[in-house]
Amino acid sequence: MRRYSRITGTGSYVPPRRLSNADLVAQLAATGVETSDEWIVERTGIRARHFVDDGVYSSDLALEACKGALQAAGLEAKDIDLIIVATSTPDMVFPSTACILQNKLGANGGAAFDMQAVCSGFVYALSVADAMIQTGAATKALVVGAEVFSRLLDFNDRTTCVLFGDGAGAVVLEASETPGILASDLHADGKHVGILCVPGHVANGHILGDPLLKMDGQAVFKLAVGVLESAARATLAKAGKTEADIDWLIPHQANIRIMQSTAKKLKLPMDKVVVTVDQHGNTSAASIPLALDAAVRAGQVKPGQTLMLEGVGGGFTWGAVLLTL
Ligand code: UT7
């Protein structure tokens, strides 16, 4: 009998410190950086984001998200034999945030590693976990997106600092006799490394280069709307499905205009698109599992429905996963 993988629980967590656009506008004004609620809402759809306090790391956010996912799946941490954490903001250079999380959870002993594909990280991680479960390399996995992007932001650069937030989302993915994950499609094009990056690195006891986020927003925007359509179509084709089979599109939450454009190209009404960018901003690898968990807990997304998850971001990376919940 063929072995599949299936999501059996979801969880998420955002740190308690919430900044509305008005809060952020006031904070930036104090240092002479001009922006407005109107600009942010009109260009991005973002109304608020959450930022961590000092001493809180990606693994701390991931821990809370995983507790929720485990509880929803009816499992205990000791049942887990694989942890993949998608993050571009690891707690340390090494070891991986996944290992730190594994220890905090008390899930020691299984495989644990980080996935670095920036905002596409969660769909990359889900696809890899699915493959590992299909081959029998793992049976019960925690697939997590966790980020503290607030620590990468240049608060003198209004073109980027209003866009991002912190948070984590997680799913439990288990071996199953019936298909959950139906198909996935992953891509990267490294010639676009420079359009979205944090170029600094640690060397010889110092940070060399600029450790703050740089983005050519328009270049990212243009690439994103093209690849989100092609990845969705390729994934549907692999699964032998069409747009009409999609109950919910859960795209990376970066900009409402990118989501609207993707939905239009896929002939999906916006009431089939899960939108949380207004409340979380862009939380990079955490954005898709955060949106998924919010929609599941709100009773919007229901068991048995077909979901298209789509990520896009630095690298340039993109990908999609089609699944039945
Ligand atoms: O997570 C990975 C994926 N990332 C993304 O998907 C991001 C993709 N890009 C975007 O979402 C959009 O390109 C942005 C939201 C980043 C920018 O929106 P835009 O419509 O492309 O604006 P723009 O860069 O063309 O800037 C328009 C104007 C400029 O002023 P001028 O030159 O027209 O006078 C900017 O200086 O808006 C100005 N501007 C701002 N004004 C007020 C840029 N940022 C701000 C700001 N507040 N925060």
Short mmCIF file of C-alpha atoms and ligand atoms in Angstrom, two decimals:
data_model
loop_
_atom_site.label_atom_id
_atom_site.label_comp_id
_atom_site.label_asym_id
_atom_site.label_seq_id
_atom_site.Cartn_x
_atom_site.Cartn_y
_atom_site.Cartn_z
CA MET A 1 0.00 0.00 0.00
CA ARG A 2 1.32 3.46 -0.90
CA ARG A 3 2.34 5.64 2.00
CA TYR A 4 1.16 9.26 2.03
CA SER A 5 1.49 12.17 4.45
CA ARG A 6 -1.32 14.19 5.97
CA ILE A 7 -1.63 17.27 8.20
CA THR A 8 -3.26 16.19 11.48
CA GLY A 9 -2.84 19.37 13.54
CA THR A 10 -1.98 23.06 13.18
CA GLY A 11 -0.74 25.70 15.62
CA SER A 12 0.59 29.23 15.61
CA TYR A 13 1.89 31.97 17.86
CA VAL A 14 2.61 35.67 17.62
CA PRO A 15 4.44 37.58 20.35
CA PRO A 16 2.16 39.80 22.48
CA ARG A 17 3.70 43.18 21.48
CA ARG A 18 1.36 44.37 18.67
CA LEU A 19 2.11 47.52 16.69
CA SER A 20 -0.71 48.98 14.63
CA ASN A 21 0.29 51.11 11.66
CA ALA A 22 -0.43 54.17 13.84
CA ASP A 23 1.96 52.86 16.53
CA LEU A 24 4.70 52.25 13.98
CA VAL A 25 4.13 55.58 12.21
CA ALA A 26 4.53 57.37 15.57
CA GLN A 27 7.66 55.36 16.47
CA LEU A 28 9.26 56.12 13.08
CA ALA A 29 8.28 59.81 13.20
CA ALA A 30 10.31 60.15 16.39
CA THR A 31 13.44 59.35 14.35
CA GLY A 32 12.47 61.48 11.33
CA VAL A 33 11.20 58.60 9.13
CA GLU A 34 7.96 59.60 7.37
CA THR A 35 5.24 57.12 6.49
CA SER A 36 1.49 56.82 6.99
CA ASP A 37 -1.26 54.33 7.74
CA GLU A 38 -2.86 55.26 4.38
CA TRP A 39 0.30 54.42 2.38
CA ILE A 40 0.88 51.12 4.19
CA VAL A 41 -2.75 49.96 3.88
CA GLU A 42 -3.16 51.03 0.25
CA ARG A 43 0.15 49.56 -1.02
CA THR A 44 0.30 46.41 1.12
CA GLY A 45 -2.96 45.69 3.02
CA ILE A 46 -0.98 45.59 6.30
CA ARG A 47 -2.67 47.13 9.37
CA ALA A 48 -0.60 45.66 12.22
CA ARG A 49 2.35 43.41 13.03
CA HIS A 50 3.79 41.78 16.16
CA PHE A 51 7.39 42.24 17.35
CA VAL A 52 9.29 40.16 19.91
CA ASP A 53 10.86 41.65 23.02
CA ASP A 54 14.56 41.33 23.79
CA GLY A 55 15.62 37.80 24.68
CA VAL A 56 12.88 36.06 22.64
CA TYR A 57 14.04 33.95 19.69
CA SER A 58 12.57 32.01 16.77
CA SER A 59 12.69 28.77 18.79
CA ASP A 60 10.54 30.38 21.52
CA LEU A 61 7.84 31.34 19.00
CA ALA A 62 8.14 27.93 17.33
CA LEU A 63 7.73 26.17 20.69
CA GLU A 64 4.34 27.78 21.30
CA ALA A 65 3.17 27.07 17.74
CA CYS A 66 4.26 23.42 18.05
CA LYS A 67 2.44 22.98 21.39
CA GLY A 68 -0.77 24.05 19.62
CA ALA A 69 -0.16 21.77 16.64
CA LEU A 70 0.64 18.76 18.85
CA GLN A 71 -2.45 19.32 20.96
CA ALA A 72 -4.63 19.58 17.81
CA ALA A 73 -3.12 16.32 16.50
CA GLY A 74 -3.58 14.56 19.85
CA LEU A 75 0.14 13.78 20.04
CA GLU A 76 2.93 14.32 22.54
CA ALA A 77 6.35 15.72 21.69
CA LYS A 78 7.98 12.30 22.27
CA ASP A 79 5.92 10.90 19.34
CA ILE A 80 7.74 13.18 16.86
CA ASP A 81 10.61 11.72 14.80
CA LEU A 82 11.31 14.68 12.47
CA ILE A 83 11.42 18.45 13.02
CA ILE A 84 12.04 20.87 10.16
CA VAL A 85 12.15 24.57 10.99
CA ALA A 86 11.93 26.97 8.06
CA THR A 87 13.63 30.18 9.17
CA SER A 88 15.93 32.94 7.98
CA THR A 89 16.28 34.22 11.54
CA PRO A 90 17.81 31.29 13.43
CA ASP A 91 18.59 31.65 17.15
CA MET A 92 22.30 31.04 16.47
CA VAL A 93 24.67 30.58 13.53
CA PHE A 94 24.64 26.96 14.64
CA PRO A 95 23.29 24.59 15.86
CA SER A 96 20.01 24.73 14.01
CA THR A 97 16.90 26.28 15.50
CA ALA A 98 15.27 22.88 14.93
CA CYS A 99 17.71 21.27 17.41
CA ILE A 100 17.10 24.04 19.96
CA LEU A 101 13.34 23.63 19.48
CA GLN A 102 13.59 19.84 19.75
CA ASN A 103 15.21 20.19 23.16
CA LYS A 104 12.68 22.80 24.37
CA LEU A 105 9.86 20.48 23.30
CA GLY A 106 11.46 17.39 24.86
CA ALA A 107 11.23 15.60 21.51
CA ASN A 108 14.89 14.53 21.57
CA GLY A 109 16.23 11.77 19.36
CA GLY A 110 14.59 12.19 15.95
CA ALA A 111 16.00 14.08 12.99
CA ALA A 112 15.98 17.88 13.23
CA PHE A 113 17.24 20.49 10.78
CA ASP A 114 16.55 23.99 9.47
CA MET A 115 15.32 24.88 6.00
CA GLN A 116 16.61 28.10 4.47
CA ALA A 117 14.43 29.24 1.59
CA VAL A 118 13.36 32.60 3.09
CA CYS A 119 9.64 33.27 2.50
CA SER A 120 9.26 30.01 0.54
CA GLY A 121 10.74 28.09 3.48
CA PHE A 122 7.50 26.56 4.73
CA VAL A 123 6.43 25.08 1.38
CA TYR A 124 9.98 23.79 0.89
CA ALA A 125 9.92 22.23 4.39
CA LEU A 126 6.47 20.70 3.89
CA SER A 127 7.50 19.20 0.57
CA VAL A 128 10.69 17.70 2.06
CA ALA A 129 8.83 16.33 5.10
CA ASP A 130 6.23 14.79 2.77
CA ALA A 131 9.00 13.09 0.76
CA MET A 132 10.66 11.78 3.95
CA ILE A 133 7.37 10.37 5.20
CA GLN A 134 6.57 8.79 1.82
CA THR A 135 9.94 7.01 1.78
CA GLY A 136 9.59 5.82 5.38
CA ALA A 137 12.44 8.03 6.67
CA ALA A 138 9.99 9.65 9.10
CA THR A 139 6.50 8.94 10.44
CA LYS A 140 5.39 11.91 12.53
CA ALA A 141 6.87 15.31 11.73
CA LEU A 142 6.62 18.85 13.01
CA VAL A 143 6.98 21.28 10.11
CA VAL A 144 7.46 24.80 11.37
CA GLY A 145 7.95 28.34 10.05
CA ALA A 146 9.36 30.70 12.69
CA GLU A 147 10.80 34.19 12.27
CA VAL A 148 11.94 37.27 14.17
CA PHE A 149 12.29 39.53 11.14
CA SER A 150 12.06 42.62 13.37
CA ARG A 151 15.78 42.04 14.17
CA LEU A 152 16.73 42.32 10.47
CA LEU A 153 14.86 45.55 9.78
CA ASP A 154 16.48 48.90 9.03
CA PHE A 155 14.13 51.31 10.79
CA ASN A 156 15.59 54.16 8.73
CA ASP A 157 14.36 52.50 5.52
CA ARG A 158 10.63 53.13 5.21
CA THR A 159 10.40 51.03 2.05
CA THR A 160 11.02 47.83 4.08
CA CYS A 161 10.56 48.39 7.83
CA VAL A 162 6.78 48.79 7.62
CA LEU A 163 6.33 45.44 5.88
CA PHE A 164 7.54 42.71 8.22
CA GLY A 165 6.58 41.10 11.53
CA ASP A 166 7.45 38.22 13.85
CA GLY A 167 5.59 34.95 14.46
CA ALA A 168 5.51 31.19 14.04
CA GLY A 169 3.21 28.54 12.62
CA ALA A 170 3.47 24.77 12.73
CA VAL A 171 1.79 21.64 11.42
CA VAL A 172 1.99 18.02 12.45
CA LEU A 173 2.46 15.90 9.33
CA GLU A 174 1.83 12.16 9.78
CA ALA A 175 2.10 9.04 7.65
CA SER A 176 -1.29 8.09 6.29
CA GLU A 177 -2.93 5.47 4.08
CA THR A 178 -4.98 8.20 2.39
CA PRO A 179 -3.44 11.16 0.60
CA GLY A 180 -3.13 14.50 2.36
CA ILE A 181 -0.32 16.13 0.40
CA LEU A 182 -1.30 15.68 -3.25
CA ALA A 183 1.59 17.35 -5.10
CA SER A 184 4.28 19.98 -4.72
CA ASP A 185 6.45 22.09 -6.99
CA LEU A 186 9.62 23.88 -5.85
CA HIS A 187 11.93 26.28 -7.71
CA ALA A 188 14.76 28.75 -7.27
CA ASP A 189 16.61 31.15 -9.53
CA GLY A 190 19.84 32.28 -7.91
CA LYS A 191 20.49 35.06 -10.40
CA HIS A 192 18.09 37.18 -8.33
CA VAL A 193 20.02 36.85 -5.04
CA GLY A 194 20.46 40.62 -4.80
CA ILE A 195 16.81 41.73 -4.99
CA LEU A 196 15.96 40.50 -1.48
CA CYS A 197 18.79 39.76 0.91
CA VAL A 198 20.54 40.36 4.21
CA PRO A 199 24.11 40.47 2.90
CA GLY A 200 26.04 40.47 6.20
CA HIS A 201 27.79 37.48 7.70
CA VAL A 202 29.78 36.50 10.76
CA ALA A 203 33.53 36.13 10.24
CA ASN A 204 36.57 36.22 12.50
CA GLY A 205 34.51 37.41 15.45
CA HIS A 206 32.85 40.29 13.58
CA ILE A 207 29.79 40.96 11.47
CA LEU A 208 31.04 41.70 7.97
CA GLY A 209 28.80 43.44 5.47
CA ASP A 210 25.35 44.87 6.15
CA PRO A 211 23.25 42.70 8.49
CA LEU A 212 19.97 44.49 7.66
CA LEU A 213 17.33 43.57 5.09
CA LYS A 214 17.58 45.03 1.56
CA MET A 215 14.77 44.68 -0.96
CA ASP A 216 14.02 45.92 -4.44
CA GLY A 217 10.28 45.80 -3.81
CA GLN A 218 9.15 46.35 -7.38
CA ALA A 219 11.45 43.63 -8.77
CA VAL A 220 10.20 41.18 -6.13
CA PHE A 221 6.60 42.16 -6.83
CA LYS A 222 6.91 41.54 -10.59
CA LEU A 223 8.62 38.18 -10.20
CA ALA A 224 6.19 37.08 -7.47
CA VAL A 225 3.00 37.54 -9.48
CA GLY A 226 4.42 35.50 -12.37
CA VAL A 227 5.84 32.57 -10.42
CA LEU A 228 2.90 32.19 -8.05
CA GLU A 229 0.66 31.50 -11.02
CA SER A 230 3.09 29.09 -12.73
CA ALA A 231 3.79 27.14 -9.50
CA ALA A 232 0.08 26.76 -8.79
CA ARG A 233 -0.61 25.53 -12.32
CA ALA A 234 2.33 23.08 -12.27
CA THR A 235 1.20 21.67 -8.91
CA LEU A 236 -2.40 21.25 -10.08
CA ALA A 237 -1.18 19.47 -13.22
CA LYS A 238 0.97 17.06 -11.16
CA ALA A 239 -2.06 16.22 -9.00
CA GLY A 240 -4.40 15.88 -11.98
CA LYS A 241 -6.57 18.73 -10.63
CA THR A 242 -7.77 22.11 -11.89
CA GLU A 243 -8.32 25.55 -10.31
CA ALA A 244 -11.94 24.53 -9.72
CA ASP A 245 -10.74 21.89 -7.23
CA ILE A 246 -9.15 24.51 -4.95
CA ASP A 247 -11.29 25.29 -1.90
CA TRP A 248 -8.74 27.69 -0.38
CA LEU A 249 -5.65 29.48 -1.65
CA ILE A 250 -3.24 30.18 1.22
CA PRO A 251 -0.45 32.27 -0.28
CA HIS A 252 2.59 33.79 1.38
CA GLN A 253 1.29 36.86 3.18
CA ALA A 254 3.46 39.72 1.87
CA ASN A 255 1.14 42.07 0.02
CA ILE A 256 -2.61 41.94 -0.57
CA ARG A 257 -2.09 43.18 -4.15
CA ILE A 258 0.10 40.15 -4.97
CA MET A 259 -2.56 37.85 -3.50
CA GLN A 260 -5.35 39.57 -5.46
CA SER A 261 -3.37 39.29 -8.68
CA THR A 262 -2.62 35.58 -8.09
CA ALA A 263 -6.26 34.84 -7.30
CA LYS A 264 -7.38 36.65 -10.44
CA LYS A 265 -4.95 34.71 -12.63
CA LEU A 266 -6.20 31.45 -11.10
CA LYS A 267 -9.82 32.60 -11.54
CA LEU A 268 -10.44 32.30 -7.79
CA PRO A 269 -12.65 34.83 -5.98
CA MET A 270 -11.00 36.58 -3.01
CA ASP A 271 -13.41 34.82 -0.67
CA LYS A 272 -11.42 31.64 -1.40
CA VAL A 273 -8.16 33.28 -0.33
CA VAL A 274 -7.00 33.19 3.30
CA VAL A 275 -5.74 36.67 4.22
CA THR A 276 -3.92 37.45 7.47
CA VAL A 277 -1.35 39.94 6.15
CA ASP A 278 -3.51 42.73 7.60
CA GLN A 279 -2.89 41.45 11.15
CA HIS A 280 0.62 39.94 10.92
CA GLY A 281 2.46 41.78 8.13
CA ASN A 282 5.01 39.69 6.26
CA THR A 283 6.34 37.04 8.65
CA SER A 284 8.42 35.31 5.95
CA ALA A 285 8.53 31.51 6.43
CA ALA A 286 5.95 31.75 9.23
CA SER A 287 3.28 33.46 7.17
CA ILE A 288 1.67 30.43 5.50
CA PRO A 289 1.36 28.19 8.59
CA LEU A 290 0.19 31.22 10.61
CA ALA A 291 -2.53 31.89 8.03
CA LEU A 292 -3.44 28.19 7.84
CA ASP A 293 -3.82 27.85 11.60
CA ALA A 294 -5.81 31.08 11.89
CA ALA A 295 -8.20 29.85 9.18
CA VAL A 296 -8.54 26.37 10.73
CA ARG A 297 -9.22 27.76 14.21
CA ALA A 298 -11.74 30.28 12.80
CA GLY A 299 -13.63 27.36 11.20
CA GLN A 300 -12.99 28.87 7.76
CA VAL A 301 -10.85 26.00 6.45
CA LYS A 302 -12.34 22.59 7.20
CA PRO A 303 -11.15 18.96 7.15
CA GLY A 304 -11.59 17.37 3.73
CA GLN A 305 -11.07 20.63 1.83
CA THR A 306 -8.38 21.10 -0.82
CA LEU A 307 -5.79 23.80 -0.10
CA MET A 308 -3.17 25.38 -2.33
CA LEU A 309 -0.26 26.75 -0.25
CA GLU A 310 2.16 29.03 -2.09
CA GLY A 311 5.44 30.64 -1.08
CA VAL A 312 7.74 33.12 -2.78
CA GLY A 313 10.76 35.06 -1.59
CA GLY A 314 14.48 35.63 -1.35
CA GLY A 315 16.78 33.44 -3.36
CA PHE A 316 14.76 33.94 -5.53
CA THR A 317 12.67 30.93 -4.39
CA TRP A 318 9.11 29.88 -4.98
CA GLY A 319 6.91 26.83 -4.67
CA ALA A 320 3.47 25.40 -4.01
CA VAL A 321 1.94 22.47 -2.17
CA LEU A 322 -1.56 21.14 -2.93
CA LEU A 323 -3.15 19.14 -0.13
CA THR A 324 -6.36 17.75 1.26
CA LEU A 325 -6.76 18.70 4.90
O1 UT7 B 1 8.43 38.29 1.36
C1 UT7 B 1 9.02 38.27 0.11
C2 UT7 B 1 8.16 38.86 -0.85
N1 UT7 B 1 8.18 40.31 -0.75
C3 UT7 B 1 7.26 40.97 -1.39
O2 UT7 B 1 6.36 40.35 -1.92
C4 UT7 B 1 7.35 42.46 -1.50
C5 UT7 B 1 6.99 42.84 -2.91
N2 UT7 B 1 6.93 44.27 -3.14
C6 UT7 B 1 5.93 45.02 -2.63
O3 UT7 B 1 5.09 44.54 -1.90
C7 UT7 B 1 5.86 46.47 -3.05
O4 UT7 B 1 6.75 46.70 -4.10
C8 UT7 B 1 6.15 47.46 -1.89
C9 UT7 B 1 5.01 47.42 -0.89
C10 UT7 B 1 7.44 47.10 -1.20
C11 UT7 B 1 6.25 48.87 -2.41
O5 UT7 B 1 5.05 49.22 -3.09
P1 UT7 B 1 5.13 49.94 -4.52
O6 UT7 B 1 3.73 50.20 -4.94
O7 UT7 B 1 5.99 49.08 -5.40
O8 UT7 B 1 5.81 51.32 -4.16
P2 UT7 B 1 7.12 51.96 -4.78
O9 UT7 B 1 8.33 51.23 -4.32
O10 UT7 B 1 6.90 52.13 -6.24
O11 UT7 B 1 7.12 53.38 -4.11
C12 UT7 B 1 6.10 54.34 -4.43
C13 UT7 B 1 6.35 55.59 -3.63
C14 UT7 B 1 7.79 56.09 -3.72
O12 UT7 B 1 7.75 57.51 -3.73
P3 UT7 B 1 7.94 58.31 -5.14
O13 UT7 B 1 9.29 57.90 -5.64
O14 UT7 B 1 6.82 57.83 -6.00
O15 UT7 B 1 7.84 59.74 -4.72
C15 UT7 B 1 8.38 55.65 -2.40
O16 UT7 B 1 9.42 56.47 -1.96
O17 UT7 B 1 6.08 55.33 -2.25
C16 UT7 B 1 7.20 55.79 -1.46
N3 UT7 B 1 7.27 54.95 -0.28
C17 UT7 B 1 6.64 55.24 0.87
N4 UT7 B 1 5.86 56.26 1.23
C18 UT7 B 1 5.34 56.25 2.46
C19 UT7 B 1 7.95 53.78 -0.16
N5 UT7 B 1 7.75 53.30 1.09
C20 UT7 B 1 6.94 54.17 1.73
C21 UT7 B 1 6.39 54.22 3.01
N6 UT7 B 1 5.59 55.27 3.34
N7 UT7 B 1 6.59 53.25 3.95
#
